[in-house]
């Protein structure tokens, strides 16, 4: 829309409502107090209209049109091949658009309607968001080949208390999960924790370089360790520390039934991965 047309539309709206919405100066344009109050209601109206269009589209033809999927970085490289294969084979009319972002950004996008569906680690504990669990997966300890814990399948959690642990940067949910595991193991705040990586690939290479050990979700182990013979892994004694991965949707979304079906299809497709799918032994 051109600037004159926009100005005319705003003036017409002000005339229809009988209030001044915009304060105009030679340098900038600001919302008036009345404009600020009405903007809140307007956002709600626009969201309702968007939900109406979404409802109509879902009723008309499920699994068609655009699906904007948000994925966290510690899930995307390891699960997207399965997701994309499923969409290609079972939902060929679905236009899947993938956005890789950290959890907080994904949740903002879901709330604002910028994203339709999230694939991430839970629980989130966020009002207005419904979680559709997909699977649980164990964490694996990654270390140098010569490490004394290498190759073991019965590592006690308490072993984490004194290890030089490498973690992701602030903002990654995997960092918070790893710290929770360490606290459960009795690791003290004074034990060395080094944050030097923005992604799991860099983190693993730092381990290979002798800077410490790290925790990887099991779906990431093959991808991240197969390229380096200097690395080995160790598995924790049962019950091993783990995380849950789920789909997250806006509570009450018109496409809930569609997303439930999508989650069920994903559970079936991901059963071949080194994970525990709900309902299986």
PDB file of N, CA and C in Angstrom, residues 234-268:
ATOM      1  N   UNK A 234      29.856 -43.287  26.156  1.00  0.00           N
ATOM      2  CA  UNK A 234      29.520 -44.105  27.309  1.00  0.00           C
ATOM      3  C   UNK A 234      28.055 -43.922  27.638  1.00  0.00           C
ATOM      4  N   UNK A 235      27.412 -44.988  28.125  1.00  0.00           N
ATOM      5  CA  UNK A 235      25.986 -44.954  28.408  1.00  0.00           C
ATOM      6  C   UNK A 235      25.753 -45.067  29.910  1.00  0.00           C
ATOM      7  N   UNK A 236      24.734 -44.383  30.373  1.00  0.00           N
ATOM      8  CA  UNK A 236      24.456 -44.333  31.806  1.00  0.00           C
ATOM      9  C   UNK A 236      23.677 -45.564  32.259  1.00  0.00           C
ATOM     10  N   UNK A 237      23.871 -45.908  33.529  1.00  0.00           N
ATOM     11  CA  UNK A 237      23.086 -46.978  34.126  1.00  0.00           C
ATOM     12  C   UNK A 237      21.614 -46.557  34.177  1.00  0.00           C
ATOM     13  N   UNK A 238      20.736 -47.529  34.114  1.00  0.00           N
ATOM     14  CA  UNK A 238      19.300 -47.246  34.178  1.00  0.00           C
ATOM     15  C   UNK A 238      18.903 -46.800  35.591  1.00  0.00           C
ATOM     16  N   UNK A 239      17.987 -45.852  35.718  1.00  0.00           N
ATOM     17  CA  UNK A 239      17.357 -45.108  34.620  1.00  0.00           C
ATOM     18  C   UNK A 239      18.273 -44.000  34.121  1.00  0.00           C
ATOM     19  N   UNK A 240      18.556 -44.004  32.837  1.00  0.00           N
ATOM     20  CA  UNK A 240      19.465 -43.020  32.259  1.00  0.00           C
ATOM     21  C   UNK A 240      18.792 -41.655  32.194  1.00  0.00           C
ATOM     22  N   UNK A 241      19.564 -40.576  32.318  1.00  0.00           N
ATOM     23  CA  UNK A 241      18.982 -39.240  32.110  1.00  0.00           C
ATOM     24  C   UNK A 241      18.466 -39.125  30.688  1.00  0.00           C
ATOM     25  N   UNK A 242      17.353 -38.469  30.521  1.00  0.00           N
ATOM     26  CA  UNK A 242      16.717 -38.425  29.196  1.00  0.00           C
ATOM     27  C   UNK A 242      15.992 -37.114  28.981  1.00  0.00           C
ATOM     28  N   UNK A 243      15.517 -36.914  27.774  1.00  0.00           N
ATOM     29  CA  UNK A 243      14.662 -35.768  27.450  1.00  0.00           C
ATOM     30  C   UNK A 243      13.481 -36.261  26.635  1.00  0.00           C
ATOM     31  N   UNK A 244      12.402 -35.484  26.655  1.00  0.00           N
ATOM     32  CA  UNK A 244      11.218 -35.793  25.848  1.00  0.00           C
ATOM     33  C   UNK A 244      11.104 -34.779  24.724  1.00  0.00           C
ATOM     34  N   UNK A 245      10.831 -35.273  23.528  1.00  0.00           N
ATOM     35  CA  UNK A 245      10.629 -34.425  22.355  1.00  0.00           C
ATOM     36  C   UNK A 245       9.161 -34.510  21.953  1.00  0.00           C
ATOM     37  N   UNK A 246       8.577 -33.367  21.626  1.00  0.00           N
ATOM     38  CA  UNK A 246       7.147 -33.316  21.326  1.00  0.00           C
ATOM     39  C   UNK A 246       6.856 -32.263  20.271  1.00  0.00           C
ATOM     40  N   UNK A 247       5.654 -32.321  19.751  1.00  0.00           N
ATOM     41  CA  UNK A 247       5.114 -31.224  18.965  1.00  0.00           C
ATOM     42  C   UNK A 247       4.379 -30.291  19.922  1.00  0.00           C
ATOM     43  N   UNK A 248       4.435 -29.009  19.649  1.00  0.00           N
ATOM     44  CA  UNK A 248       3.707 -28.023  20.455  1.00  0.00           C
ATOM     45  C   UNK A 248       2.810 -27.206  19.530  1.00  0.00           C
ATOM     46  N   UNK A 249       1.564 -27.017  19.950  1.00  0.00           N
ATOM     47  CA  UNK A 249       0.579 -26.285  19.154  1.00  0.00           C
ATOM     48  C   UNK A 249      -0.129 -25.269  20.036  1.00  0.00           C
ATOM     49  N   UNK A 250      -0.758 -24.282  19.413  1.00  0.00           N
ATOM     50  CA  UNK A 250      -1.589 -23.357  20.172  1.00  0.00           C
ATOM     51  C   UNK A 250      -2.820 -24.101  20.684  1.00  0.00           C
ATOM     52  N   UNK A 251      -3.086 -23.973  21.968  1.00  0.00           N
ATOM     53  CA  UNK A 251      -4.259 -24.612  22.546  1.00  0.00           C
ATOM     54  C   UNK A 251      -5.524 -24.088  21.864  1.00  0.00           C
ATOM     55  N   UNK A 252      -6.357 -24.998  21.404  1.00  0.00           N
ATOM     56  CA  UNK A 252      -7.590 -24.601  20.745  1.00  0.00           C
ATOM     57  C   UNK A 252      -7.452 -24.330  19.268  1.00  0.00           C
ATOM     58  N   UNK A 253      -6.279 -24.596  18.680  1.00  0.00           N
ATOM     59  CA  UNK A 253      -6.109 -24.344  17.254  1.00  0.00           C
ATOM     60  C   UNK A 253      -7.123 -25.129  16.429  1.00  0.00           C
ATOM     61  N   UNK A 254      -7.562 -24.545  15.338  1.00  0.00           N
ATOM     62  CA  UNK A 254      -8.537 -25.199  14.472  1.00  0.00           C
ATOM     63  C   UNK A 254      -7.958 -26.450  13.816  1.00  0.00           C
ATOM     64  N   UNK A 255      -6.637 -26.545  13.781  1.00  0.00           N
ATOM     65  CA  UNK A 255      -5.998 -27.683  13.104  1.00  0.00           C
ATOM     66  C   UNK A 255      -5.559 -28.755  14.103  1.00  0.00           C
ATOM     67  N   UNK A 256      -6.162 -28.760  15.304  1.00  0.00           N
ATOM     68  CA  UNK A 256      -5.695 -29.685  16.335  1.00  0.00           C
ATOM     69  C   UNK A 256      -5.805 -31.144  15.888  1.00  0.00           C
ATOM     70  N   UNK A 257      -6.938 -31.524  15.305  1.00  0.00           N
ATOM     71  CA  UNK A 257      -7.108 -32.910  14.857  1.00  0.00           C
ATOM     72  C   UNK A 257      -6.069 -33.270  13.804  1.00  0.00           C
ATOM     73  N   UNK A 258      -5.791 -32.326  12.914  1.00  0.00           N
ATOM     74  CA  UNK A 258      -4.769 -32.542  11.881  1.00  0.00           C
ATOM     75  C   UNK A 258      -3.398 -32.743  12.516  1.00  0.00           C
ATOM     76  N   UNK A 259      -3.075 -31.918  13.521  1.00  0.00           N
ATOM     77  CA  UNK A 259      -1.774 -32.025  14.171  1.00  0.00           C
ATOM     78  C   UNK A 259      -1.672 -33.295  15.015  1.00  0.00           C
ATOM     79  N   UNK A 260      -2.776 -33.743  15.603  1.00  0.00           N
ATOM     80  CA  UNK A 260      -2.787 -35.004  16.331  1.00  0.00           C
ATOM     81  C   UNK A 260      -2.454 -36.162  15.389  1.00  0.00           C
ATOM     82  N   UNK A 261      -3.045 -36.143  14.219  1.00  0.00           N
ATOM     83  CA  UNK A 261      -2.775 -37.185  13.228  1.00  0.00           C
ATOM     84  C   UNK A 261      -1.316 -37.129  12.774  1.00  0.00           C
ATOM     85  N   UNK A 262      -0.800 -35.916  12.600  1.00  0.00           N
ATOM     86  CA  UNK A 262       0.593 -35.732  12.196  1.00  0.00           C
ATOM     87  C   UNK A 262       1.528 -36.280  13.271  1.00  0.00           C
ATOM     88  N   UNK A 263       1.209 -36.025  14.539  1.00  0.00           N
ATOM     89  CA  UNK A 263       2.023 -36.526  15.643  1.00  0.00           C
ATOM     90  C   UNK A 263       2.026 -38.054  15.658  1.00  0.00           C
ATOM     91  N   UNK A 264       0.872 -38.664  15.426  1.00  0.00           N
ATOM     92  CA  UNK A 264       0.794 -40.121  15.401  1.00  0.00           C
ATOM     93  C   UNK A 264       1.642 -40.693  14.265  1.00  0.00           C
ATOM     94  N   UNK A 265       1.616 -40.037  13.122  1.00  0.00           N
ATOM     95  CA  UNK A 265       2.429 -40.492  11.991  1.00  0.00           C
ATOM     96  C   UNK A 265       3.917 -40.348  12.291  1.00  0.00           C
ATOM     97  N   UNK A 266       4.285 -39.272  12.983  1.00  0.00           N
ATOM     98  CA  UNK A 266       5.686 -39.070  13.353  1.00  0.00           C
ATOM     99  C   UNK A 266       6.154 -40.125  14.353  1.00  0.00           C
ATOM    100  N   UNK A 267       5.310 -40.460  15.322  1.00  0.00           N
ATOM    101  CA  UNK A 267       5.678 -41.504  16.280  1.00  0.00           C
ATOM    102  C   UNK A 267       5.981 -42.816  15.557  1.00  0.00           C
ATOM    103  N   UNK A 268       5.145 -43.133  14.595  1.00  0.00           N
ATOM    104  CA  UNK A 268       5.348 -44.361  13.820  1.00  0.00           C
ATOM    105  C   UNK A 268       6.651 -44.291  13.031  1.00  0.00           C
TER     106      UNK A 268
END
